[in-house]
XYZ file of C-alpha atoms in Angstrom:
455
model
C 111.275 138.780 62.891
C 111.517 141.518 65.488
C 109.788 141.617 68.869
C 107.004 143.961 67.722
C 106.008 141.816 64.737
C 106.052 138.585 66.748
C 104.065 140.129 69.618
C 101.430 141.406 67.195
C 101.196 138.051 65.420
C 100.864 136.197 68.704
C 98.140 138.425 70.105
C 96.292 138.531 66.783
C 96.362 134.747 66.432
C 95.318 134.234 70.046
C 92.342 136.560 69.919
C 91.264 135.365 66.458
C 91.067 131.784 67.708
C 89.382 132.791 70.958
C 86.824 134.903 69.092
C 85.339 131.800 67.481
C 83.696 130.791 70.753
C 82.266 133.808 72.668
C 79.953 134.776 69.765
C 78.738 131.170 69.608
C 78.101 131.154 73.364
C 76.188 134.444 73.227
C 74.187 133.376 70.172
C 73.397 129.926 71.526
C 72.362 131.544 74.806
C 69.667 133.469 72.934
C 68.618 130.309 71.081
C 68.292 128.409 74.383
C 66.064 131.156 75.770
C 63.869 130.948 72.661
C 63.678 127.153 72.772
C 62.939 126.861 76.461
C 60.543 129.803 76.301
C 58.672 128.051 73.481
C 58.450 124.922 75.637
C 56.966 126.876 78.552
C 54.530 128.717 76.289
C 53.310 125.808 74.172
C 53.941 122.761 76.334
C 55.281 120.971 73.229
C 58.041 118.665 74.465
C 59.911 118.919 71.159
C 61.158 122.302 72.419
C 62.294 120.631 75.644
C 64.291 118.204 73.535
C 65.710 121.094 71.498
C 66.798 122.990 74.598
C 68.503 119.967 76.167
C 70.397 119.072 72.999
C 71.645 122.600 72.340
C 72.542 123.101 76.006
C 75.203 120.430 75.527
C 76.611 122.289 72.527
C 76.526 125.546 74.506
C 78.497 123.931 77.329
C 81.154 122.796 74.869
C 81.599 126.266 73.330
C 81.624 127.894 76.779
C 84.366 125.575 78.047
C 86.622 126.040 75.020
C 86.013 129.797 75.092
C 87.159 130.073 78.713
C 90.248 127.952 78.037
C 91.321 129.977 75.001
C 90.683 133.365 76.610
C 93.014 132.922 79.583
C 96.155 133.180 77.443
C 95.395 136.773 76.426
C 95.518 137.901 80.052
C 99.111 136.683 80.318
C 100.121 138.261 77.012
C 99.138 141.678 78.329
C 101.731 141.272 81.061
C 104.472 139.480 79.155
C 104.434 141.168 75.731
C 102.583 144.434 76.321
C 103.585 145.466 79.844
C 104.040 149.162 79.017
C 100.618 149.276 77.428
C 99.076 147.408 80.379
C 100.599 149.937 82.772
C 99.216 152.822 80.707
C 95.624 151.500 80.465
C 95.564 149.642 83.786
C 93.207 152.062 85.534
C 90.746 152.025 82.625
C 90.902 148.300 81.885
C 90.931 147.414 85.572
C 87.553 149.087 86.032
C 86.000 147.469 82.954
C 87.385 143.971 83.551
C 86.481 144.072 87.243
C 82.932 144.949 86.222
C 82.965 142.023 83.805
C 84.009 139.654 86.590
C 81.351 140.931 89.002
C 78.400 141.504 86.677
C 79.066 138.998 83.912
C 81.277 136.034 84.686
C 79.902 135.369 88.178
C 76.336 135.705 86.898
C 76.949 133.392 83.955
C 78.972 130.760 85.796
C 76.760 130.923 88.900
C 73.662 129.820 87.003
C 75.529 127.562 84.571
C 75.314 124.557 86.918
C 71.534 124.930 87.125
C 71.326 125.185 83.330
C 73.453 122.087 82.752
C 72.449 119.811 85.621
C 69.163 121.184 86.933
C 66.761 119.789 84.339
C 65.404 117.109 86.670
C 66.113 118.935 89.930
C 64.347 122.305 89.676
C 61.028 123.445 88.279
C 60.536 124.557 84.691
C 60.298 128.243 85.531
C 63.361 128.137 87.777
C 65.354 126.420 85.046
C 64.151 128.938 82.463
C 65.223 131.741 84.808
C 68.674 130.145 85.089
C 68.876 129.929 81.291
C 68.000 133.617 81.012
C 70.650 134.529 83.594
C 73.351 132.558 81.787
C 72.356 134.282 78.548
C 72.349 137.679 80.260
C 75.760 136.992 81.807
C 77.206 136.163 78.389
C 75.855 139.454 77.040
C 77.203 141.403 80.036
C 80.622 139.900 79.360
C 80.476 141.265 75.817
C 79.433 144.676 77.173
C 82.520 145.162 79.331
C 84.986 143.726 76.826
C 83.569 146.047 74.158
C 83.760 148.970 76.618
C 87.487 148.349 77.094
C 88.187 147.889 73.401
C 86.025 150.831 72.343
C 87.899 153.079 74.744
C 91.076 152.175 72.812
C 89.317 153.367 69.647
C 87.790 156.553 71.097
C 89.427 157.386 74.454
C 87.560 159.853 76.708
C 86.983 160.361 80.437
C 90.650 160.239 81.515
C 93.798 162.260 82.046
C 97.437 161.192 81.856
C 99.689 161.177 84.914
C 103.437 160.649 84.849
C 105.834 160.823 81.957
C 107.591 158.450 79.600
C 107.349 154.794 80.535
C 105.659 155.723 83.802
C 102.790 157.566 82.124
C 99.356 156.081 82.709
C 95.756 156.994 82.023
C 93.669 157.752 85.103
C 89.869 157.574 84.929
C 88.234 160.928 85.642
C 84.690 159.996 84.614
C 83.789 156.297 84.736
C 80.559 156.710 82.768
C 82.330 158.661 80.040
C 84.711 155.717 79.749
C 81.795 153.270 79.596
C 79.750 155.266 77.088
C 82.668 156.435 74.978
C 81.724 157.675 71.475
C 82.069 154.299 69.716
C 80.815 151.979 72.455
C 77.084 151.716 71.690
C 77.556 151.205 67.958
C 80.331 148.653 68.415
C 78.404 146.779 71.101
C 75.271 146.487 68.974
C 77.360 145.350 66.008
C 79.165 142.739 68.122
C 75.990 141.403 69.736
C 74.161 141.086 66.414
C 77.129 139.174 65.009
C 76.994 136.822 67.986
C 73.263 136.238 67.521
C 73.947 135.391 63.885
C 76.670 132.922 64.868
C 74.329 131.008 67.195
C 71.366 131.087 64.820
C 73.343 129.869 61.816
C 74.876 127.014 63.805
C 71.341 125.822 64.594
C 70.341 126.295 60.938
C 73.383 124.397 59.658
C 72.874 121.367 61.887
C 69.122 121.313 61.223
C 69.700 121.485 57.460
C 72.105 118.539 57.664
C 69.507 116.495 59.546
C 66.792 117.384 57.042
C 68.988 116.435 54.102
C 69.608 113.023 55.666
C 65.983 112.590 56.831
C 67.010 112.362 60.485
C 65.136 113.755 63.502
C 62.689 115.485 61.183
C 60.297 117.026 63.711
C 63.207 118.097 65.902
C 65.014 119.648 62.934
C 62.000 121.479 61.535
C 61.276 123.046 64.931
C 64.928 124.077 65.321
C 65.067 125.409 61.764
C 61.999 127.562 62.360
C 63.494 129.214 65.449
C 66.941 129.482 63.870
C 65.696 131.186 60.711
C 63.596 133.701 62.624
C 66.574 134.569 64.844
C 68.894 134.693 61.816
C 66.650 137.033 59.838
C 66.058 139.407 62.752
C 69.730 139.540 63.764
C 70.936 139.907 60.161
C 68.621 142.847 59.479
C 69.570 144.438 62.796
C 73.208 143.911 61.842
C 72.602 145.881 58.655
C 71.298 148.810 60.711
C 74.063 148.621 63.315
C 76.688 148.367 60.578
C 75.413 151.578 59.017
C 75.490 153.502 62.302
C 78.927 152.036 63.122
C 80.317 153.242 59.796
C 78.938 156.719 60.450
C 80.613 156.656 63.866
C 83.915 155.688 62.256
C 83.524 158.531 59.735
C 83.131 160.966 62.628
C 85.620 159.620 65.163
C 88.225 157.764 63.071
C 88.099 159.218 59.547
C 91.470 157.709 58.573
C 90.068 154.252 59.268
C 87.017 154.811 57.043
C 89.241 156.174 54.285
C 91.358 153.010 54.469
C 88.231 150.824 54.456
C 87.075 152.431 51.223
C 90.426 153.167 49.601
C 89.683 156.906 49.537
C 92.875 158.913 49.154
C 91.617 162.450 48.594
C 88.904 164.249 50.537
C 85.916 164.160 48.207
C 82.461 165.696 48.044
C 79.810 163.452 46.515
C 82.198 160.605 47.307
C 81.519 157.418 45.306
C 81.371 153.927 46.836
C 83.558 151.229 45.306
C 81.291 148.159 45.033
C 83.612 145.966 42.960
C 87.323 146.500 42.503
C 90.384 147.400 44.539
C 92.377 150.449 45.637
C 95.559 151.134 43.662
C 97.794 152.389 46.452
C 100.616 153.495 44.166
C 98.362 155.521 41.861
C 96.149 156.579 44.804
C 92.884 155.783 43.080
C 90.216 153.096 43.068
C 89.963 150.645 40.203
C 86.570 149.082 39.554
C 82.855 149.832 39.636
C 81.771 152.841 41.706
C 78.334 154.140 42.661
C 78.385 157.965 42.575
C 77.603 159.867 45.821
C 76.864 156.688 47.795
C 79.816 156.867 50.219
C 78.917 160.438 51.193
C 75.331 159.361 51.777
C 76.261 156.294 53.841
C 78.804 158.200 55.914
C 76.847 161.401 56.501
C 73.250 160.857 55.295
C 73.956 163.550 52.737
C 75.088 163.279 49.124
C 77.309 166.362 49.181
C 79.135 166.191 52.532
C 82.871 165.600 51.944
C 84.405 162.333 53.128
C 87.913 162.725 54.545
C 90.670 161.052 52.512
C 93.948 159.481 53.620
C 96.039 162.322 52.216
C 94.677 164.599 54.947
C 96.804 162.615 57.407
C 100.553 162.295 57.779
C 101.935 159.095 56.213
C 102.938 157.794 59.657
C 99.344 158.233 60.900
C 97.625 156.253 58.133
C 96.353 152.683 58.520
C 97.489 150.088 55.954
C 95.056 150.470 53.068
C 94.941 147.070 51.388
C 94.430 144.923 54.543
C 91.748 147.321 55.818
C 89.992 147.276 52.434
C 90.047 143.463 52.198
C 88.886 142.849 55.766
C 86.113 145.453 55.614
C 84.724 144.330 52.277
C 85.040 140.675 53.260
C 82.928 141.436 56.327
C 80.325 143.247 54.234
C 80.164 140.412 51.690
C 79.760 137.693 54.351
C 77.198 139.770 56.249
C 75.180 140.383 53.096
C 75.224 136.648 52.369
C 73.708 135.929 55.807
C 70.779 138.224 54.966
C 70.230 136.472 51.640
C 70.316 132.967 53.162
C 68.007 133.973 56.030
C 65.499 135.620 53.686
C 65.444 132.661 51.310
C 65.051 130.271 54.229
C 62.172 132.247 55.719
C 60.468 132.458 52.325
C 60.540 128.684 51.756
C 59.640 128.121 55.400
C 56.555 130.314 54.920
C 55.645 128.316 51.815
C 56.040 125.103 53.770
C 58.511 123.614 51.287
C 61.860 124.276 52.965
C 62.382 120.641 53.978
C 61.978 119.673 50.301
C 64.208 122.438 48.870
C 67.419 120.462 48.852
C 69.595 123.024 47.049
C 68.903 125.584 49.763
C 69.480 123.051 52.535
C 72.878 122.287 50.996
C 73.621 126.035 51.011
C 72.566 126.242 54.656
C 74.949 123.524 55.874
C 78.141 125.587 55.260
C 76.344 128.875 56.015
C 77.510 128.453 59.621
C 80.835 129.852 58.377
C 79.351 133.146 57.183
C 78.911 134.814 60.603
C 82.314 133.518 61.670
C 83.950 135.051 58.587
C 82.070 138.318 59.087
C 82.957 138.460 62.796
C 86.641 137.701 62.219
C 87.003 140.104 59.291
C 85.120 142.799 61.174
C 87.417 142.408 64.162
C 90.519 142.514 61.958
C 89.211 145.580 60.141
C 88.546 147.424 63.399
C 91.944 146.639 64.911
C 94.103 147.025 61.794
C 92.205 150.227 60.976
C 93.213 151.635 64.372
C 96.899 151.356 63.469
C 99.415 152.801 64.019
C 97.801 153.472 67.389
C 97.247 151.180 70.364
C 95.154 153.881 72.007
C 93.859 156.032 69.165
C 95.735 159.329 68.966
C 97.434 158.737 72.332
C 99.796 155.726 72.298
C 101.443 154.190 69.250
C 101.737 150.428 68.935
C 105.534 150.134 69.399
C 105.283 152.245 72.580
C 103.193 149.576 74.315
C 105.733 146.757 74.080
C 107.426 145.242 77.112
C 111.024 146.393 77.462
C 112.491 143.066 78.575
C 110.723 140.472 76.428
C 112.891 138.813 73.770
C 111.945 137.729 70.252
C 112.971 134.092 70.817
C 110.745 133.864 73.902
C 107.730 135.129 71.964
C 108.497 132.844 69.030
C 108.777 129.799 71.300
C 105.498 130.515 73.063
C 103.830 131.295 69.729
C 104.794 127.882 68.346
C 103.702 126.159 71.552
C 100.319 127.873 71.776
C 99.665 127.384 68.072
C 100.124 123.652 68.599
C 97.890 123.669 71.697
C 95.192 125.692 69.934
C 95.187 123.278 67.016
C 94.653 120.455 69.511
C 91.834 122.368 71.230
C 90.189 123.070 67.883
C 90.475 119.398 66.906
C 88.894 118.391 70.227
C 86.103 120.937 69.716
C 85.349 119.721 66.181
C 85.492 116.076 67.265
C 83.128 116.575 70.209
C 80.768 118.809 68.227
C 80.684 116.311 65.370
C 80.028 113.483 67.835
C 77.102 115.333 69.412
C 75.642 116.180 66.000
C 75.920 112.626 64.691
C 74.464 111.200 67.877
C 71.587 113.672 67.744
C 68.977 114.359 70.411
C 68.072 111.762 73.038
C 64.552 110.346 72.905
C 64.515 110.541 76.708
C 64.612 114.327 76.406
C 61.042 114.175 75.094
C 60.008 113.238 78.637
C 60.456 116.190 81.009
C 61.022 115.400 84.662
C 57.904 114.127 86.390
C 55.976 113.603 83.152
C 54.826 110.431 81.464
C 56.038 109.597 78.007
C 53.985 111.238 75.286
C 53.182 109.567 71.962
C 55.303 111.814 69.741
C 56.814 110.556 66.524
C 60.053 112.469 66.037
C 60.483 111.082 62.540
C 57.636 113.150 61.130
């Protein structure tokens, strides 16, 4: 394989593996705030036990996320040096802001969150939990700012020529609030909330199926389902606005998502089927007018097709179609599971509804699938551009890196990432099987309370 293909595979594999963990950290951060807030509000120590148990899981995801994210920083310099030079002024501002406003905030209060349970007051510890959660969200903000600028670049001008050309920021706030940033940020954050909520739901369902830690699990399930339902419905709204933003700012990407080849008024939406690239038509079940309505809130507004663009400017249709529809399917399944769970929770029979509990155990994979497919769809749909409409992907490669060097590091890091994933699964499985500590029912300075966690 050539240098370009290997560099793309390496970066794609690296970021796909890394992207398992930041959404979990962000989502679990919200869950910790809910759990500890419920403890402060109600005084029920079961929420104290919940918060302490899930803090350990949060720490594990945070640590693996940091370890897996470092590699990408080096790949920018080794494999994509020309690109890094071009976007250095823009990315430098965003990533510096992430370090100042996000990482320092998150890591600064992390020690209090992890080790301050018996050393600081309840309100101080809750404040630290909120700051860690806020720091995780700030980190997402600045990463999404940088990536969204690649999708819809504004607020800059280009200095220099050829390999020495680089984008210079002319309006920092235009860069921050570029046309796709708000929609993409809300979509990313909702996906992260889903990831954290469904992890709590999955573990709680497993406990309930095996009649373990029943009171603990029912309390966790209640909070997890509420968070899952809210975030899943918000995700539906943010997905709609994101698609409308894509229709406006990156019409070729939307056309690839939907397999639309010709600009069409009253454009139909393909709900089951596939795009026939050779014949340039969709094969399957279509709903008339629905794509026009979803893209423009109007049944008659034309939706731009791929044939309006030069062949060299079109994204690959089949991968975009598969990734986008896979994301939609997984996201829709999260709504269904959350709604069913909340319904049986309201009836008071969820802990007895074993078929649904068995569905909930693997449901932890749904947000991960949706997040990964959504990320792939966004990045593959941007092709053939690194910076949309400005820099093509081959133009961003380093000029000195060799294919054998990339291949060697790709094999090495694949092996290391498999080891890290095995360690993560082993430690997570160990924590789940061990379950919550009974000592966590006794907050610092309090006497033991007569609570039966088996009920």
